[in-house]
Short mmCIF file of C-alpha atoms and ligand atoms in Angstrom, two decimals:
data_model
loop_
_atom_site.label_atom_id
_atom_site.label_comp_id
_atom_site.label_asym_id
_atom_site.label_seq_id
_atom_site.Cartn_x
_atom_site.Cartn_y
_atom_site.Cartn_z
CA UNK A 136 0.00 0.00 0.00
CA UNK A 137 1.59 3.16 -1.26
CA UNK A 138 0.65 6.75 0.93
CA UNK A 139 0.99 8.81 -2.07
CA UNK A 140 -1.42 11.33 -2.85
CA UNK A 141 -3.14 12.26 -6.32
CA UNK A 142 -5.60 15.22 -7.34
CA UNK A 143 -7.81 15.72 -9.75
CA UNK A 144 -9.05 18.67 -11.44
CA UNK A 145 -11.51 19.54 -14.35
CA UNK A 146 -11.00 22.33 -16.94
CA UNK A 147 -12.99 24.56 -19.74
CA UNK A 148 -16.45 23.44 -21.06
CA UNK A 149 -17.82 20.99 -19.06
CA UNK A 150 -18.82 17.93 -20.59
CA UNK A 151 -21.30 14.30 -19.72
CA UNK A 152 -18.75 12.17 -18.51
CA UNK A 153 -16.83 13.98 -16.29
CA UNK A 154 -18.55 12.79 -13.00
CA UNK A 155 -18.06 8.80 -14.29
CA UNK A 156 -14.42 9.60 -14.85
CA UNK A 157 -13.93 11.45 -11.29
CA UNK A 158 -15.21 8.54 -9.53
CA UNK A 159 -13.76 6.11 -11.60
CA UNK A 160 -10.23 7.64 -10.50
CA UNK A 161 -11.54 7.99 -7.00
CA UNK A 162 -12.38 4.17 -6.53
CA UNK A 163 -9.47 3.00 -8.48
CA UNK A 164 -6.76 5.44 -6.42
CA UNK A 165 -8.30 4.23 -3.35
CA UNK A 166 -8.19 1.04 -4.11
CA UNK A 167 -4.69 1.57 -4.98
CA UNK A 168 -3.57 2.68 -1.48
CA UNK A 169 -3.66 6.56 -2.54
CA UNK A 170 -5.35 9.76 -0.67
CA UNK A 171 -7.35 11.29 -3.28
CA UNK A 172 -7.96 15.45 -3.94
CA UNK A 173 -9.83 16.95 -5.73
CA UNK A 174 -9.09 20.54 -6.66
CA UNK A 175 -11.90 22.78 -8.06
CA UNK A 176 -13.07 24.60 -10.85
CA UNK A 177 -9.58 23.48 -12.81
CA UNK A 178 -6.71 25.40 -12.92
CA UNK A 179 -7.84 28.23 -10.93
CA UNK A 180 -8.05 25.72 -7.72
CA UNK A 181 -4.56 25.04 -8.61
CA UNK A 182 -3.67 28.30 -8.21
CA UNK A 183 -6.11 28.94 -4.95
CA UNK A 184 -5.03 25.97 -3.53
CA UNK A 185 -8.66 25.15 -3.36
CA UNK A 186 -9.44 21.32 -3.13
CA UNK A 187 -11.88 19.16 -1.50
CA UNK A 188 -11.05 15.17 0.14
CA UNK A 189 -12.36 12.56 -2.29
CA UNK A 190 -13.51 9.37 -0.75
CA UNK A 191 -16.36 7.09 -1.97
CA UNK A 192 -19.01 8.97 -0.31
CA UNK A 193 -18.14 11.67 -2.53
CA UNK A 194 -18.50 10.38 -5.60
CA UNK A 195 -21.41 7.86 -5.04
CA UNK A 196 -24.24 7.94 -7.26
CA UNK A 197 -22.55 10.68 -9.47
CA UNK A 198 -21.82 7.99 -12.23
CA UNK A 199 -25.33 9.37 -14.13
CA UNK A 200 -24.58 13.06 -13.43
CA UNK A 201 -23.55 15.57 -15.82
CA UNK A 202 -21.71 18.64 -15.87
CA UNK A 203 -18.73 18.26 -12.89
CA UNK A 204 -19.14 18.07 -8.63
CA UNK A 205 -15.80 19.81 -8.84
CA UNK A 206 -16.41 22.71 -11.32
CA UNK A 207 -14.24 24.14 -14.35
CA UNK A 208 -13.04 27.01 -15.40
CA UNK A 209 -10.99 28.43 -18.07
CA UNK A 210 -8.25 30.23 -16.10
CA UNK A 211 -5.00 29.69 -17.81
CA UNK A 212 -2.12 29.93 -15.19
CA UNK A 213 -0.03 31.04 -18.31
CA UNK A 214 -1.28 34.43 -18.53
CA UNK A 215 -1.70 35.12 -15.12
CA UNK A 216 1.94 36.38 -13.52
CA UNK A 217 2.96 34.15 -11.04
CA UNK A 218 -0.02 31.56 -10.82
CA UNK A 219 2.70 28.68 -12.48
CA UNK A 220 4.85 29.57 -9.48
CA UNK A 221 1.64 28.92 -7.45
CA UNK A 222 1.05 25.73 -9.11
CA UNK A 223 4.37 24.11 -8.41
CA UNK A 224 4.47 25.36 -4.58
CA UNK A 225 0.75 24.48 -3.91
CA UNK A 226 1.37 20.57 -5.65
CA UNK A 227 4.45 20.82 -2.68
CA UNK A 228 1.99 21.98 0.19
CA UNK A 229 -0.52 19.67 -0.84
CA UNK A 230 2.37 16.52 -0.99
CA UNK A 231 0.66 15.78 -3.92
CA UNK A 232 2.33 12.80 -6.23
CA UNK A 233 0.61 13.06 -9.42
CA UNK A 234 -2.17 15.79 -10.86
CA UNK A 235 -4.71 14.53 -13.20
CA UNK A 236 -5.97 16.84 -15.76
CA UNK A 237 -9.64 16.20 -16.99
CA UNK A 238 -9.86 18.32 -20.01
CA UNK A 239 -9.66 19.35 -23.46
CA UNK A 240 -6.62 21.08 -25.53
CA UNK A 241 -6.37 23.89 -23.31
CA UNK A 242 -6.57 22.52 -20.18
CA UNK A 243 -4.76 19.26 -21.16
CA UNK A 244 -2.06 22.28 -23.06
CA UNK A 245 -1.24 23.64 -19.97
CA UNK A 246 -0.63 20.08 -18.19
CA UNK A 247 1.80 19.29 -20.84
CA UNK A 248 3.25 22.55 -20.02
CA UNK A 249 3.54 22.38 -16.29
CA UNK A 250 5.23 18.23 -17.35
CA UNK A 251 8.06 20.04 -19.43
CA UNK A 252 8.94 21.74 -16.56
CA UNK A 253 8.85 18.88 -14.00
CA UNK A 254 5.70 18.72 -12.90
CA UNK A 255 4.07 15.38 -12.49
CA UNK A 256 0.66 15.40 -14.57
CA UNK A 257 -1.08 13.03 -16.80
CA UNK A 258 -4.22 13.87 -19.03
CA UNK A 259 -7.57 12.65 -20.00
CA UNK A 260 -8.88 13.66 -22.89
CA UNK A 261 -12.31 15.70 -22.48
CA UNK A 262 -14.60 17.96 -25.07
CA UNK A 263 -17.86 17.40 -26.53
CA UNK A 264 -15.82 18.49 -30.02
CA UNK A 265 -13.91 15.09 -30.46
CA UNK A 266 -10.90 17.33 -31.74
CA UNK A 267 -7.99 16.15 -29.52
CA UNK A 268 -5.83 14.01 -32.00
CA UNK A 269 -4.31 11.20 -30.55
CA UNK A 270 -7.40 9.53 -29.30
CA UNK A 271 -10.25 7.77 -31.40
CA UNK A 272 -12.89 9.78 -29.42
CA UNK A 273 -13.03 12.26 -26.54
CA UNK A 274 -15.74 11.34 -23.94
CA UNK A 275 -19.11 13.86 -24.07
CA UNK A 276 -19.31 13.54 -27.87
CA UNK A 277 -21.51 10.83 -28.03
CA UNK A 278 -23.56 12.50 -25.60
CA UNK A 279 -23.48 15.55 -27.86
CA UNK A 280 -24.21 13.81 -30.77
CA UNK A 281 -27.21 12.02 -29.64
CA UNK A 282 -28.40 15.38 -28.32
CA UNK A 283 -28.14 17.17 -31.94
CA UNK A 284 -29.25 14.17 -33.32
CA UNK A 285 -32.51 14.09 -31.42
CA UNK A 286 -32.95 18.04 -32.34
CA UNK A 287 -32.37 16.99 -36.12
CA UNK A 288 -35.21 14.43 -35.70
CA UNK A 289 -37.55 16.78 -33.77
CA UNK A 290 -37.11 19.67 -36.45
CA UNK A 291 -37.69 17.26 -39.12
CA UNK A 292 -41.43 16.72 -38.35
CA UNK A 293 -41.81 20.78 -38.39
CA UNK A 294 -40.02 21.51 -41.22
CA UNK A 295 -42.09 18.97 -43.23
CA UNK A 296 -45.22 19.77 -41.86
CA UNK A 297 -44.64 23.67 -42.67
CA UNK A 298 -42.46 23.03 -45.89
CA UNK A 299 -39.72 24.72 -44.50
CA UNK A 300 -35.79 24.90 -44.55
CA UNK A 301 -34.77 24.52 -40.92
CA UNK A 302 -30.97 25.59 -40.32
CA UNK A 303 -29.59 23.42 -36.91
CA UNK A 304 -26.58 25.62 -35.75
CA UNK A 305 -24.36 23.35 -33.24
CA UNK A 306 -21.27 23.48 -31.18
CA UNK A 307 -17.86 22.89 -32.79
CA UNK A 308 -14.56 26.16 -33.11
CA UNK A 309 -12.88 25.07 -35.79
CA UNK A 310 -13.94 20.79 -36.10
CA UNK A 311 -17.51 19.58 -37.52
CA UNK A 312 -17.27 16.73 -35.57
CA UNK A 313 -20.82 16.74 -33.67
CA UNK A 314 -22.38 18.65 -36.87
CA UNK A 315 -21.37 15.76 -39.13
CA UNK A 316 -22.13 12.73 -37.03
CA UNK A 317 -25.57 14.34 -36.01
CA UNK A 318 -25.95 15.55 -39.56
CA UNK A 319 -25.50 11.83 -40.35
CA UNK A 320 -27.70 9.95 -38.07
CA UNK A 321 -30.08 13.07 -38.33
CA UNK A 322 -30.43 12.98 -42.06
CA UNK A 323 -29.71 16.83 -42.58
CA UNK A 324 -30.15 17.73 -46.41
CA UNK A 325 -26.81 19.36 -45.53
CA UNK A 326 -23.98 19.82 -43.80
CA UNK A 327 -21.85 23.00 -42.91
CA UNK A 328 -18.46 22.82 -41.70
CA UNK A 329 -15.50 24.85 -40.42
CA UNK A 330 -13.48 22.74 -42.04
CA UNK A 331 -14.66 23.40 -45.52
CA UNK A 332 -16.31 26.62 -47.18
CA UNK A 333 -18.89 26.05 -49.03
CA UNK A 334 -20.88 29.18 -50.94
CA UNK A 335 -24.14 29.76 -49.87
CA UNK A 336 -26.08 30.23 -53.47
CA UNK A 337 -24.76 26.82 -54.20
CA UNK A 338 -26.11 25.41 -51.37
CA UNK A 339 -29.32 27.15 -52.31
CA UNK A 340 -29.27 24.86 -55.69
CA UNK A 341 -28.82 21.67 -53.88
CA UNK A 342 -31.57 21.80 -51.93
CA UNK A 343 -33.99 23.72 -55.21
CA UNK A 344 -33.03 20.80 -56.75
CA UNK A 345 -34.16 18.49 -53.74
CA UNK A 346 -37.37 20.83 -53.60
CA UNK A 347 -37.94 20.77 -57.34
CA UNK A 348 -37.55 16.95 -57.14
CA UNK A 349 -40.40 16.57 -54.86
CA UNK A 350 -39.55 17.27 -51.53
CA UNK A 351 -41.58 19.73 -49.95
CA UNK A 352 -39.08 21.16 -46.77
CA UNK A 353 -35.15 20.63 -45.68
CA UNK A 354 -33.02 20.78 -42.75
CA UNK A 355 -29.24 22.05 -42.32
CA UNK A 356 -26.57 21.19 -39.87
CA UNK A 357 -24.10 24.01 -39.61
CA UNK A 358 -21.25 24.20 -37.17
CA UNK A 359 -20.66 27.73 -35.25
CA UNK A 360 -17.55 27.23 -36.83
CA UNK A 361 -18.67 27.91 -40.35
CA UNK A 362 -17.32 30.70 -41.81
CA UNK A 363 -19.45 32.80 -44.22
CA UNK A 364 -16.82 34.14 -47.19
CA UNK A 365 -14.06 33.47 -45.17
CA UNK A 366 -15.79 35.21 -41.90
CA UNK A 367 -16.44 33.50 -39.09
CA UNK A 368 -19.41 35.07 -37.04
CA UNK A 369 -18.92 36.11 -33.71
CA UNK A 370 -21.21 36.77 -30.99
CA UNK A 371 -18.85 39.69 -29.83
CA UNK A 372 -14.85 40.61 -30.35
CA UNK A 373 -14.01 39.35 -26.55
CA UNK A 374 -11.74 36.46 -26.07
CA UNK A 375 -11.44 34.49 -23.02
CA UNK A 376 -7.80 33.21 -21.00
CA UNK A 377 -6.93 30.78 -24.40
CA UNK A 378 -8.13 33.42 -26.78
CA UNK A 379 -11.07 31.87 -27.96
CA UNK A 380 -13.31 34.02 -29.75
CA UNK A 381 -17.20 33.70 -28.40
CA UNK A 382 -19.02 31.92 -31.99
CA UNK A 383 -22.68 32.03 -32.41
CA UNK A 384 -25.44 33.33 -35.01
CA UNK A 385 -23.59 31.30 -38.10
CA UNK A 386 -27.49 29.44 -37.83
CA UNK A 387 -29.37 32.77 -38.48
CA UNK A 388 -26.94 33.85 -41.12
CA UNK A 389 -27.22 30.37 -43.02
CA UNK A 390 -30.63 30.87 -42.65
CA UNK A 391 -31.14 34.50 -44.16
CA UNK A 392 -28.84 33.41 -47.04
CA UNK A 393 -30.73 30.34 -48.37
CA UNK A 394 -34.10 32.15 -47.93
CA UNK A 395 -32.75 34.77 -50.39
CA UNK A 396 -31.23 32.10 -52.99
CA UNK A 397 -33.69 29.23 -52.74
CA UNK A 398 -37.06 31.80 -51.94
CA UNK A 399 -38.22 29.32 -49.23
CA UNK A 400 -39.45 29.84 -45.73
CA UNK A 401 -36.73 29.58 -43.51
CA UNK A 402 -35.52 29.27 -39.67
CA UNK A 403 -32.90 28.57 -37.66
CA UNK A 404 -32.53 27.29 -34.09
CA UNK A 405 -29.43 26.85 -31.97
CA UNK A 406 -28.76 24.04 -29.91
CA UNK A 407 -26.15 25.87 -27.87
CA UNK A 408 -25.06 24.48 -23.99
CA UNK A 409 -28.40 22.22 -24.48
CA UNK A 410 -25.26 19.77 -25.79
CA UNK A 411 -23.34 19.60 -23.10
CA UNK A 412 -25.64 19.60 -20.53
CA UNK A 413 -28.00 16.74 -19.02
CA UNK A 414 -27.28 12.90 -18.27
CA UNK A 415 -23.99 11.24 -20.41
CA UNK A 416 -25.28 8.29 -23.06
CA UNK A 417 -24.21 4.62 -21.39
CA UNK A 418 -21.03 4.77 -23.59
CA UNK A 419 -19.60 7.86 -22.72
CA UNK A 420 -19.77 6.85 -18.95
CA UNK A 421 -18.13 3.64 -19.94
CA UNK A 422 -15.85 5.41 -22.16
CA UNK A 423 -15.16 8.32 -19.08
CA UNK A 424 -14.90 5.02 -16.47
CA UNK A 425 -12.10 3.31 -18.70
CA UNK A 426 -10.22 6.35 -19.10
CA UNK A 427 -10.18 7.01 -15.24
CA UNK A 428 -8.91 3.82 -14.76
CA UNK A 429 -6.50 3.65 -17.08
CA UNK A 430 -5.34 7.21 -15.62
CA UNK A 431 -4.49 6.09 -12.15
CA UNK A 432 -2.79 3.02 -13.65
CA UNK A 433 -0.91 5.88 -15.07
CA UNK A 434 0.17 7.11 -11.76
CA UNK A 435 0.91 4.15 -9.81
CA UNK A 436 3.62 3.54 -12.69
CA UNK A 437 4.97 6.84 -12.87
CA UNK A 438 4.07 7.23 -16.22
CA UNK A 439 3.83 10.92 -16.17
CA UNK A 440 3.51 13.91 -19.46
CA UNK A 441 1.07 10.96 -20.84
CA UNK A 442 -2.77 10.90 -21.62
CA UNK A 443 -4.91 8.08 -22.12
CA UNK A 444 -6.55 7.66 -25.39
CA UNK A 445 -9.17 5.07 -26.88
CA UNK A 446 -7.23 3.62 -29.87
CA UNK A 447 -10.12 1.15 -31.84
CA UNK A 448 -11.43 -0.75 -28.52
CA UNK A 449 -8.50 -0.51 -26.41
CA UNK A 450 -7.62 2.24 -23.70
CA UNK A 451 -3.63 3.21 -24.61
CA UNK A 452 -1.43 5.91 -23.35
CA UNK A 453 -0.01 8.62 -25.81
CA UNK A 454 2.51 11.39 -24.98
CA UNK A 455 0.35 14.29 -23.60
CA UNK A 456 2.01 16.35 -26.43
CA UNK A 457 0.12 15.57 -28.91
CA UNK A 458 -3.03 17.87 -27.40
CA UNK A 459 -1.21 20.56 -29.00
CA UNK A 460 -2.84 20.40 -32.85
CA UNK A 461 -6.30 19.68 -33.37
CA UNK A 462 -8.18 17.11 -34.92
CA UNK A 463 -10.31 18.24 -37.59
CA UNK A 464 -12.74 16.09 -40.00
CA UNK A 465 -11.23 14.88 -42.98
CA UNK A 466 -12.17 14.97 -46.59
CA UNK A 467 -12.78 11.38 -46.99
CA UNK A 468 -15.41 11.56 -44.24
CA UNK A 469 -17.31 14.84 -45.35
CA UNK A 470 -17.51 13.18 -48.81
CA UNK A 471 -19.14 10.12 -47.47
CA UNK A 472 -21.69 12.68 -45.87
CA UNK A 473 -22.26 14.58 -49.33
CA UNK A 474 -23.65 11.40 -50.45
CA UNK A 475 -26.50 12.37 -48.44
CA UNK A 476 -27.01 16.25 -49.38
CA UNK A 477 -30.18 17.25 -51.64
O1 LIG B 674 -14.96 23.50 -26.18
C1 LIG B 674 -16.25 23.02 -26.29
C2 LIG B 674 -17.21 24.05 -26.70
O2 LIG B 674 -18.38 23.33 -26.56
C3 LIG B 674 -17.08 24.68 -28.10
O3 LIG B 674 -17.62 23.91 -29.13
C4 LIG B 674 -17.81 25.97 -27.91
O4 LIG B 674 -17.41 26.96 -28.83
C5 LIG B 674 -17.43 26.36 -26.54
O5 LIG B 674 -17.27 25.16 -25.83
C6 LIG B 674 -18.40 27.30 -25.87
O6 LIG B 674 -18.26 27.22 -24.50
P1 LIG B 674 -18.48 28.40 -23.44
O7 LIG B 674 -19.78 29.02 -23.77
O8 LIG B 674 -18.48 27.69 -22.14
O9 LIG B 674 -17.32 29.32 -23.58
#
């Protein structure tokens, strides 16, 4: 039985899944012989030294519960003089052994970071965007997907009954992950991605042409990231801690664009936090669950600047380094969706 002592922390966008991969770690590092912390709302805890005991109490019946008991935030200790400093004298204070970052590229940046210069931290992979390369699949996109994927179905039955274009803006900076799976399993008419511009009066055609052909309404999946003539469209010029701009109206613009070049009724709806909020699908708990694990087998090896990743079926570990490009959807797979458009 070791003594050694291992926190936790969750950072950015929360995500379903996060609670089944805090207890998961929990059980396992207890199991394991270690004291368990966790610190909250991410980084910022780090720097507060703000942390909470973790014991199975804690985490009981949390494996069904979205969002995260511990909190997030986006504070990046890079831009904030001193709070690295913080970091590295607070992990001393607290006698912790090993951090675990629960996050996406920024948060999961910053561990990799902190690891270069000697900090102890391991990552686990976290975004409803399924854009950090290196694993199959983050957990939360499933989630996500079945969430836009449900909207997709709902508008569907409106749109037909009022022979309407309905334009489905969803989450996704610069990958079209969600918007292409959903826009998939959703049947969208078609698909808008950051990833690759499309002009809007050729759009229009497609779906004339679907309209002339018989059909009577048609629905669009567009990513926030969509960028109209090169643009993307913000909902105002701040930027948070990673300098992220804040996306949102692409939906509306789509919208007023096809209305002009196809003359149909149209409307847009976006789905917004409504994807990231709410009860995780069975897989993503599983997924979240096997990643925890896998994390504290992590740390009882010392296998440190790594992050687990879902390669095909099995849970791996890949250098933590590899957080720092993004994973975007390929050609190959926005073809097979164009099958589908019209
Ligand atoms: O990083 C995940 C994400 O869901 C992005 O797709 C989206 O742009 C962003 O979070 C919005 O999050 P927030 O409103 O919390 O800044």
């Amino acid at each position: 039985m070791s003594n050694q002592r291992l926190a936790m922390l969750t950072g950015g966008g929360d995500c379903p899944g996060l609670n089944p991969v805090i207890r998961a770690i929990t059980r396992r590092a207890l199991q394991e012989g270690f004291e368990v912390l966790g610190i909250r709302n991410g980084w910022k805890g780090m720097i507060e030294k703000n942390y909470v005991p973790l014991d199975r109490a804690a985490v009981a019946g949390t494996v069904h519960r979205g969002g995260t008991i511990l909190g997030t935030s986006r504070t990046n200790p890079r831009k904030i003089p001193g709070a690295v400093e913080k970091i590295f004298a607070n992990f001393k204070d607290l006698r912790l052994d090993v951090l675990i970052a629960i996050g996406g590229d920024d948060t999961l940046g910053v561990a990799y970071d902190l690891y270069t210069k000697g900090l102890a931290t391991i990552g686990v992979p976290k975004t409803i965007d399924n854009d950090i390369p290196g694993t199959d699949y983050t957990f939360g996109f499933d989630t996500a997907v079945n969430i836009a994927t449900e909207a997709l179905d709902r508008l569907h039955t409106t749109a037909e009954s009022h022979h309407r274009v309905l334009v489905v803006e969803m989450m996704g900076r610069h990958a079209g992950w969600i918007t292409l799976h959903a826009g998939i399993a959703g049947g969208a008419d078609y698909v808008l991605l950051p990833e690759f511009p499309k002009n809007m009066r050729e759009v229009g055609e497609v779906l004339k042409k679907r309209h002339a052909a018989g059909r009577t309404f048609s629905t669009v999946a567009v990513a926030e990231g969509f960028k109209i003539e090169g643009e993307e469209v913000l909902q105002n010029q701040e930027k948070d801690a990673f300098g992220h701009v804040r996306l949102g109206g692409v939906g509306e613009r789509v919208a007023k664009l096809l209305e002009k070049y196809t003359g149909f009724e149209t409307r847009s709806v976006v789905l917004g936090h409504l994807q990231r909020g709410g009860t995780p699908t069975a897989y993503d708990r599983v997924l979240g669950t096997r990643y925890g694990l896998k994390a504290v087998d992590l740390a009882k090896k010392g296998l440190f600047g790594k992050m687990v990743a879902l390669r095909g079926t099995e849970i791996v570990a890949v250098d933590l380094q590899s957080v720092t490009k993004s994973k975007v959807v390929t050609p190959e797979l926005y073809a097979d969706a164009q099958t589908f458009f019209g």
